[in-house]
mmCIF file of C-alpha atoms in Angstrom:
data_model
loop_
_atom_site.group_PDB
_atom_site.id
_atom_site.type_symbol
_atom_site.label_atom_id
_atom_site.label_comp_id
_atom_site.label_asym_id
_atom_site.label_seq_id
_atom_site.Cartn_x
_atom_site.Cartn_y
_atom_site.Cartn_z
ATOM 1 C CA ASN A 1 0.000 0.000 0.000
ATOM 2 C CA ALA A 2 1.063 3.615 -0.568
ATOM 3 C CA TRP A 3 -0.336 7.013 0.403
ATOM 4 C CA TYR A 4 0.320 10.709 -0.164
ATOM 5 C CA GLN A 5 -1.001 13.837 1.601
ATOM 6 C CA GLU A 6 -0.314 17.530 1.201
ATOM 7 C CA SER A 7 -1.470 20.439 3.349
ATOM 8 C CA ASN A 8 -1.925 24.029 2.198
ATOM 9 C CA THR A 9 -1.034 26.620 4.831
ATOM 10 C CA GLN A 10 -1.222 30.304 3.991
ATOM 11 C CA GLY A 11 2.225 31.893 3.740
ATOM 12 C CA VAL A 12 4.022 28.543 3.481
ATOM 13 C CA ASN A 13 5.227 27.295 0.105
ATOM 14 C CA VAL A 14 7.491 24.306 0.802
ATOM 15 C CA GLY A 15 7.729 21.251 3.044
ATOM 16 C CA GLN A 16 3.990 20.547 3.302
ATOM 17 C CA THR A 17 3.847 16.936 2.121
ATOM 18 C CA ALA A 18 3.641 13.579 3.858
ATOM 19 C CA TYR A 19 3.826 10.220 2.152
ATOM 20 C CA GLY A 20 4.708 6.619 2.728
ATOM 21 C CA PHE A 21 4.400 3.028 1.639
ATOM 22 C CA GLY A 22 4.302 -0.377 3.225
ATOM 23 C CA ILE A 23 4.603 -4.034 2.335
ATOM 24 C CA SER A 24 3.449 -7.015 4.357
ATOM 25 C CA TYR A 25 3.729 -10.789 4.212
ATOM 26 C CA PRO A 26 0.967 -12.076 6.544
ATOM 27 C CA ASN A 27 1.393 -15.834 6.796
ATOM 28 C CA ASP A 28 1.381 -18.385 9.566
ATOM 29 C CA LYS A 29 4.955 -19.709 9.406
ATOM 30 C CA TRP A 30 6.731 -16.626 8.061
ATOM 31 C CA ASP A 31 5.213 -13.231 8.827
ATOM 32 C CA GLY A 32 6.654 -9.778 8.212
ATOM 33 C CA TYR A 33 6.108 -6.168 7.287
ATOM 34 C CA MET A 34 7.990 -2.983 6.447
ATOM 35 C CA ASP A 35 6.558 0.534 6.675
ATOM 36 C CA TYR A 36 8.186 3.797 5.508
ATOM 37 C CA ARG A 37 6.878 7.320 6.197
ATOM 38 C CA ARG A 38 8.220 10.798 5.439
ATOM 39 C CA ILE A 39 6.576 13.798 7.115
ATOM 40 C CA GLU A 40 7.955 17.194 6.131
ATOM 41 C CA ASP A 41 8.464 20.127 8.506
ATOM 42 C CA ASN A 42 5.457 22.204 7.448
ATOM 43 C CA PHE A 43 2.909 19.426 6.994
ATOM 44 C CA ASN A 44 -0.139 20.619 8.934
ATOM 45 C CA PRO A 45 -3.345 18.609 8.421
ATOM 46 C CA ALA A 46 -6.547 20.551 9.024
ATOM 47 C CA LEU A 47 -8.130 17.452 10.568
ATOM 48 C CA GLY A 48 -6.128 15.307 12.967
ATOM 49 C CA PHE A 49 -2.534 15.797 14.095
ATOM 50 C CA VAL A 50 0.970 14.408 13.689
ATOM 51 C CA ASN A 51 3.275 13.351 16.526
ATOM 52 C CA ARG A 52 6.492 14.132 14.658
ATOM 53 C CA ARG A 53 7.278 16.528 11.832
ATOM 54 C CA GLY A 54 10.410 16.755 9.727
ATOM 55 C CA VAL A 55 11.141 13.051 10.074
ATOM 56 C CA GLU A 56 11.609 9.850 8.116
ATOM 57 C CA LEU A 57 10.322 6.720 9.853
ATOM 58 C CA VAL A 58 11.100 3.078 9.105
ATOM 59 C CA ASP A 59 9.368 0.267 11.017
ATOM 60 C CA SER A 60 9.838 -3.425 10.187
ATOM 61 C CA GLN A 61 9.519 -6.918 11.601
ATOM 62 C CA MET A 62 10.065 -10.504 10.443
ATOM 63 C CA ARG A 63 8.826 -13.479 12.452
ATOM 64 C CA TYR A 64 9.097 -17.274 12.162
ATOM 65 C CA ARG A 65 6.742 -19.704 13.933
ATOM 66 C CA HIS A 66 6.878 -23.500 13.994
ATOM 67 C CA ARG A 67 3.620 -25.113 15.114
ATOM 68 C CA LEU A 68 3.761 -28.296 17.206
ATOM 69 C CA ASP A 69 1.131 -31.014 16.989
ATOM 70 C CA ASN A 70 1.721 -32.528 20.423
ATOM 71 C CA GLY A 71 2.881 -31.393 23.826
ATOM 72 C CA PHE A 72 2.543 -28.243 25.901
ATOM 73 C CA TRP A 73 3.584 -25.699 23.260
ATOM 74 C CA GLN A 74 1.344 -24.498 20.448
ATOM 75 C CA TRP A 75 4.240 -22.878 18.590
ATOM 76 C CA LEU A 76 7.903 -21.915 19.019
ATOM 77 C CA GLY A 77 9.835 -19.405 16.947
ATOM 78 C CA GLY A 78 11.698 -16.124 16.840
ATOM 79 C CA ARG A 79 11.544 -12.647 15.319
ATOM 80 C CA ALA A 80 13.599 -9.588 14.442
ATOM 81 C CA GLN A 81 12.462 -5.959 14.771
ATOM 82 C CA TYR A 82 13.910 -2.706 13.464
ATOM 83 C CA PHE A 83 12.730 0.884 13.918
ATOM 84 C CA ARG A 84 14.431 4.144 12.996
ATOM 85 C CA ALA A 85 13.378 7.787 13.137
ATOM 86 C CA ASP A 86 15.637 10.322 11.405
ATOM 87 C CA THR A 87 15.262 14.021 10.873
ATOM 88 C CA ILE A 88 14.970 14.931 7.200
ATOM 89 C CA ASN A 89 18.491 16.375 7.298
ATOM 90 C CA GLY A 90 19.828 12.933 8.267
ATOM 91 C CA SER A 91 20.464 13.001 12.030
ATOM 92 C CA ILE A 92 19.146 10.153 14.202
ATOM 93 C CA GLN A 93 16.266 10.845 16.573
ATOM 94 C CA SER A 94 15.880 7.247 17.718
ATOM 95 C CA GLN A 95 16.689 3.748 16.534
ATOM 96 C CA SER A 96 16.080 0.255 17.876
ATOM 97 C CA ALA A 97 17.106 -3.151 16.539
ATOM 98 C CA PHE A 98 16.071 -6.239 18.513
ATOM 99 C CA ILE A 99 16.232 -9.989 17.998
ATOM 100 C CA HIS A 100 13.957 -12.412 19.844
ATOM 101 C CA PRO A 101 15.952 -15.636 19.329
ATOM 102 C CA LEU A 102 13.388 -17.810 21.098
ATOM 103 C CA GLU A 103 9.760 -17.260 21.975
ATOM 104 C CA GLY A 104 6.667 -19.387 22.169
ATOM 105 C CA GLN A 105 3.030 -19.741 23.097
ATOM 106 C CA SER A 106 1.417 -22.669 24.852
ATOM 107 C CA LYS A 107 -1.901 -24.276 24.039
ATOM 108 C CA ARG A 108 -3.322 -22.334 27.015
ATOM 109 C CA ASN A 109 -2.043 -19.004 25.639
ATOM 110 C CA ASP A 110 0.939 -18.690 27.986
ATOM 111 C CA PHE A 111 3.694 -16.722 26.247
ATOM 112 C CA PHE A 112 7.418 -16.086 26.687
ATOM 113 C CA THR A 113 10.136 -14.304 24.741
ATOM 114 C CA PHE A 114 13.838 -13.590 25.162
ATOM 115 C CA PHE A 115 15.196 -10.454 23.520
ATOM 116 C CA VAL A 116 18.527 -8.755 22.887
ATOM 117 C CA GLY A 117 19.226 -5.618 20.922
ATOM 118 C CA GLN A 118 20.508 -2.094 20.666
ATOM 119 C CA THR A 119 18.902 1.340 20.838
ATOM 120 C CA LYS A 120 20.195 4.760 19.838
ATOM 121 C CA GLU A 121 18.795 8.064 21.096
ATOM 122 C CA GLY A 122 19.738 11.474 19.769
ATOM 123 C CA VAL A 123 19.431 14.063 22.541
ATOM 124 C CA ILE A 124 19.122 17.630 21.249
ATOM 125 C CA GLU A 125 18.589 19.511 24.519
ATOM 126 C CA THR A 126 19.825 18.840 28.052
ATOM 127 C CA PHE A 127 17.201 17.244 30.298
ATOM 128 C CA GLN A 128 17.198 16.341 33.963
ATOM 129 C CA LEU A 129 16.626 13.065 35.789
ATOM 130 C CA PRO A 130 16.044 12.626 39.546
ATOM 131 C CA ASN A 131 18.832 13.572 41.962
ATOM 132 C CA ASP A 132 19.754 16.521 39.690
ATOM 133 C CA ILE A 133 21.329 14.195 37.118
ATOM 134 C CA GLN A 134 21.604 15.914 33.740
ATOM 135 C CA ILE A 135 21.740 14.188 30.358
ATOM 136 C CA THR A 136 23.632 16.382 27.894
ATOM 137 C CA PRO A 137 23.111 16.516 24.095
ATOM 138 C CA GLY A 138 24.662 13.742 22.042
ATOM 139 C CA LEU A 139 24.018 10.344 20.469
ATOM 140 C CA TYR A 140 23.677 7.579 23.060
ATOM 141 C CA THR A 141 23.951 3.878 22.168
ATOM 142 C CA SER A 142 22.531 1.275 24.550
ATOM 143 C CA ASP A 143 22.753 -2.524 24.416
ATOM 144 C CA ARG A 144 19.726 -4.151 26.101
ATOM 145 C CA TYR A 145 18.637 -7.719 26.850
ATOM 146 C CA GLY A 146 15.843 -9.327 28.815
ATOM 147 C CA VAL A 147 12.918 -11.713 29.111
ATOM 148 C CA TYR A 148 9.140 -11.326 29.132
ATOM 149 C CA VAL A 149 6.578 -13.933 30.232
ATOM 150 C CA GLU A 150 2.805 -13.881 30.648
ATOM 151 C CA THR A 151 0.101 -16.422 31.374
ATOM 152 C CA GLY A 152 -3.120 -16.715 29.381
ATOM 153 C CA PHE A 153 -5.891 -14.147 29.788
ATOM 154 C CA GLN A 154 -8.469 -16.913 30.238
ATOM 155 C CA ARG A 155 -6.888 -17.965 33.567
ATOM 156 C CA PRO A 156 -8.589 -16.697 36.776
ATOM 157 C CA LEU A 157 -5.135 -15.822 38.136
ATOM 158 C CA ARG A 158 -2.886 -14.284 35.489
ATOM 159 C CA MET A 159 0.700 -13.012 35.767
ATOM 160 C CA GLU A 160 3.128 -10.921 33.730
ATOM 161 C CA LEU A 161 6.830 -10.324 34.301
ATOM 162 C CA GLU A 162 9.425 -8.402 32.312
ATOM 163 C CA ILE A 163 13.078 -8.100 33.320
ATOM 164 C CA ALA A 164 15.467 -6.066 31.171
ATOM 165 C CA ASP A 165 19.028 -4.894 31.761
ATOM 166 C CA GLY A 166 21.706 -3.011 29.863
ATOM 167 C CA ASP A 167 23.017 0.430 29.024
ATOM 168 C CA PHE A 168 21.274 3.754 29.629
ATOM 169 C CA PHE A 169 22.659 7.170 28.576
ATOM 170 C CA GLY A 170 26.245 6.268 29.422
ATOM 171 C CA GLY A 171 25.315 4.165 32.459
ATOM 172 C CA THR A 172 23.118 1.142 33.180
ATOM 173 C CA ARG A 173 19.426 0.515 33.820
ATOM 174 C CA LEU A 174 17.784 -2.567 35.360
ATOM 175 C CA GLU A 175 14.027 -2.675 34.759
ATOM 176 C CA ILE A 176 11.607 -5.019 36.556
ATOM 177 C CA ARG A 177 7.858 -5.008 35.818
ATOM 178 C CA PRO A 178 5.681 -7.635 37.568
ATOM 179 C CA GLU A 179 1.866 -7.743 37.445
ATOM 180 C CA ILE A 180 -0.711 -10.081 38.989
ATOM 181 C CA GLU A 181 -4.349 -10.079 37.861
ATOM 182 C CA TRP A 182 -7.217 -11.941 39.510
ATOM 183 C CA ARG A 183 -10.566 -12.487 37.781
ATOM 184 C CA PRO A 184 -12.645 -14.876 39.960
ATOM 185 C CA ASN A 185 -15.859 -14.432 37.957
ATOM 186 C CA LYS A 186 -17.488 -12.252 35.298
ATOM 187 C CA HIS A 187 -18.079 -9.395 37.781
ATOM 188 C CA TRP A 188 -14.744 -8.863 39.556
ATOM 189 C CA LEU A 189 -11.279 -7.950 38.302
ATOM 190 C CA ALA A 190 -8.388 -6.997 40.599
ATOM 191 C CA SER A 191 -4.735 -6.429 39.775
ATOM 192 C CA VAL A 192 -1.541 -5.097 41.308
ATOM 193 C CA SER A 193 1.572 -4.087 39.377
ATOM 194 C CA MET A 194 4.910 -2.391 39.871
ATOM 195 C CA SER A 195 7.463 -0.807 37.568
ATOM 196 C CA GLN A 196 10.961 -0.411 39.021
ATOM 197 C CA ASN A 197 13.993 1.107 37.314
ATOM 198 C CA HIS A 198 17.387 1.108 39.004
ATOM 199 C CA ILE A 199 19.656 3.501 37.110
ATOM 200 C CA GLU A 200 23.396 3.973 37.632
ATOM 201 C CA LEU A 201 25.180 6.797 35.800
ATOM 202 C CA PRO A 202 28.596 8.425 36.210
ATOM 203 C CA GLN A 203 26.775 11.440 37.721
ATOM 204 C CA GLY A 204 24.923 9.355 40.324
ATOM 205 C CA GLU A 205 22.286 6.669 40.762
ATOM 206 C CA PHE A 206 18.627 6.379 41.736
ATOM 207 C CA THR A 207 15.714 3.948 41.789
ATOM 208 C CA SER A 208 12.250 4.885 40.568
ATOM 209 C CA ARG A 209 9.168 2.875 41.492
ATOM 210 C CA VAL A 210 5.569 3.155 40.343
ATOM 211 C CA PHE A 211 2.883 1.050 42.049
ATOM 212 C CA SER A 212 -0.609 0.483 40.643
ATOM 213 C CA ALA A 213 -3.686 -1.294 41.966
ATOM 214 C CA LYS A 214 -6.894 -1.819 40.009
ATOM 215 C CA LEU A 215 -10.310 -2.963 41.209
ATOM 216 C CA ASN A 216 -13.234 -3.274 38.780
ATOM 217 C CA TYR A 217 -16.751 -4.496 39.415
ATOM 218 C CA ALA A 218 -19.281 -5.026 36.621
ATOM 219 C CA PHE A 219 -22.828 -4.845 37.991
ATOM 220 C CA SER A 220 -24.186 -5.813 34.573
ATOM 221 C CA SER A 221 -23.315 -5.473 30.896
ATOM 222 C CA ARG A 222 -24.232 -1.760 31.155
ATOM 223 C CA TRP A 223 -23.063 -0.655 34.619
ATOM 224 C CA ALA A 224 -19.502 -0.909 35.988
ATOM 225 C CA LEU A 225 -17.348 0.677 38.698
ATOM 226 C CA LEU A 226 -13.681 1.047 37.658
ATOM 227 C CA SER A 227 -11.088 2.120 40.240
ATOM 228 C CA LEU A 228 -7.346 2.725 39.957
ATOM 229 C CA VAL A 229 -4.789 3.753 42.596
ATOM 230 C CA GLN A 230 -1.226 4.770 41.683
ATOM 231 C CA ALA A 231 1.745 5.803 43.812
ATOM 232 C CA ASP A 232 5.401 6.543 43.111
ATOM 233 C CA ASN A 233 8.518 7.346 45.091
ATOM 234 C CA GLY A 234 9.443 10.359 42.958
ATOM 235 C CA SER A 235 6.599 12.750 43.679
ATOM 236 C CA ASN A 236 5.523 10.967 46.907
ATOM 237 C CA THR A 237 1.892 11.234 45.818
ATOM 238 C CA VAL A 238 -0.991 8.777 45.705
ATOM 239 C CA SER A 239 -3.523 9.271 42.912
ATOM 240 C CA ILE A 240 -7.035 7.810 42.955
ATOM 241 C CA ASN A 241 -9.249 7.531 39.892
ATOM 242 C CA SER A 242 -12.715 6.011 40.167
ATOM 243 C CA ARG A 243 -15.279 5.883 37.338
ATOM 244 C CA LEU A 244 -18.905 4.868 37.447
ATOM 245 C CA ARG A 245 -19.700 3.902 33.857
ATOM 246 C CA TYR A 246 -23.060 3.445 32.208
ATOM 247 C CA GLN A 247 -23.039 2.173 28.617
ATOM 248 C CA PRO A 248 -26.594 1.537 27.390
ATOM 249 C CA ARG A 249 -25.412 0.767 23.850
ATOM 250 C CA ALA A 250 -22.131 0.442 21.955
ATOM 251 C CA ASP A 251 -22.092 4.041 20.666
ATOM 252 C CA ARG A 252 -23.049 5.810 23.929
ATOM 253 C CA GLU A 253 -21.181 6.053 27.214
ATOM 254 C CA TYR A 254 -21.723 8.080 30.403
ATOM 255 C CA LEU A 255 -19.084 8.455 33.113
ATOM 256 C CA LEU A 256 -19.072 9.946 36.603
ATOM 257 C CA VAL A 257 -15.370 10.393 37.414
ATOM 258 C CA PHE A 258 -13.779 10.996 40.832
ATOM 259 C CA ASN A 259 -10.097 12.031 40.969
ATOM 260 C CA GLN A 260 -8.003 12.749 44.031
ATOM 261 C CA SER A 261 -4.276 13.244 44.726
ATOM 262 C CA ARG A 262 -2.830 12.899 48.222
ATOM 263 C CA ASP A 263 0.610 13.399 49.722
ATOM 264 C CA ARG A 264 1.944 9.962 50.596
ATOM 265 C CA ILE A 265 3.920 11.216 53.612
ATOM 266 C CA THR A 266 1.611 13.797 55.239
ATOM 267 C CA ASP A 267 -1.685 12.284 53.942
ATOM 268 C CA GLU A 268 -2.710 15.802 52.897
ATOM 269 C CA THR A 269 -5.244 16.113 50.073
ATOM 270 C CA LEU A 270 -3.616 17.949 47.170
ATOM 271 C CA ASP A 271 -6.399 17.945 44.589
ATOM 272 C CA THR A 272 -9.955 16.628 44.226
ATOM 273 C CA SER A 273 -12.324 16.727 41.271
ATOM 274 C CA ILE A 274 -15.648 15.195 40.243
ATOM 275 C CA VAL A 275 -16.477 15.249 36.535
ATOM 276 C CA PHE A 276 -19.404 13.986 34.474
ATOM 277 C CA LYS A 277 -18.656 12.896 30.893
ATOM 278 C CA ALA A 278 -20.950 11.857 28.065
ATOM 279 C CA GLN A 279 -19.817 10.365 24.778
ATOM 280 C CA TRP A 280 -22.007 9.767 21.744
ATOM 281 C CA ASN A 281 -20.719 8.407 18.453
ATOM 282 C CA PHE A 282 -22.572 9.414 15.299
ATOM 283 C CA ARG A 283 -22.228 7.365 12.125
ATOM 284 C CA PHE A 284 -23.179 8.631 8.679
#
């Protein structure tokens, strides 16, 4: 497939086009795709938006799967992924190249994958991390490796775990992301998760943690109460989001939303809001 778009902004004569093309090979044993996009600096669509301007994007993947007739595993295989974002003048914004040498899915939809690869990030402006650590402009190359496992969504008790290690802006970063989800019946869903990053740089080190807890209850196919609590050790805040949802039909939704932020140390309320939302979708 291929596409082309051009905007027309008053007072601008050049750099208003966006175009791209893609190819895909969607098959069971061998599966792959490649997508190319070029978005010029002054491309400004009247409807919609673009995340990046003045860039060339390449995204690709090739995967191999071998299906097994007997045993625990449904299929075993591997894949390779490549992504690159360049500015139109040729400098790298970001790049990632990863190989998953072994991955598989069981007959009960349990999944695992090992991965190893390299990322590149082009930093244009200095930015700051916790503990007053500054990352200065430059091109940073990071070698990363890790493992990801998850159990099937049909299980009453489901788990996810990702562990990744490697380089990070001239230092190292160890990332651990566990999640446990419990769905005892069609009404209840509860989950707890954590994302931890331990970062060591020549300028210093720190550990960031984000904790999340979710509790959902579906009264019926139309009514549900959805609650989420998040906390982190950076801002020392606890955020609560609770939504009472009524969905009488697929194209209409009504929400009563309660939000509150509290200081984790002093237990002081920082912000509270109650909002009513209505969403209707019209089709022509």
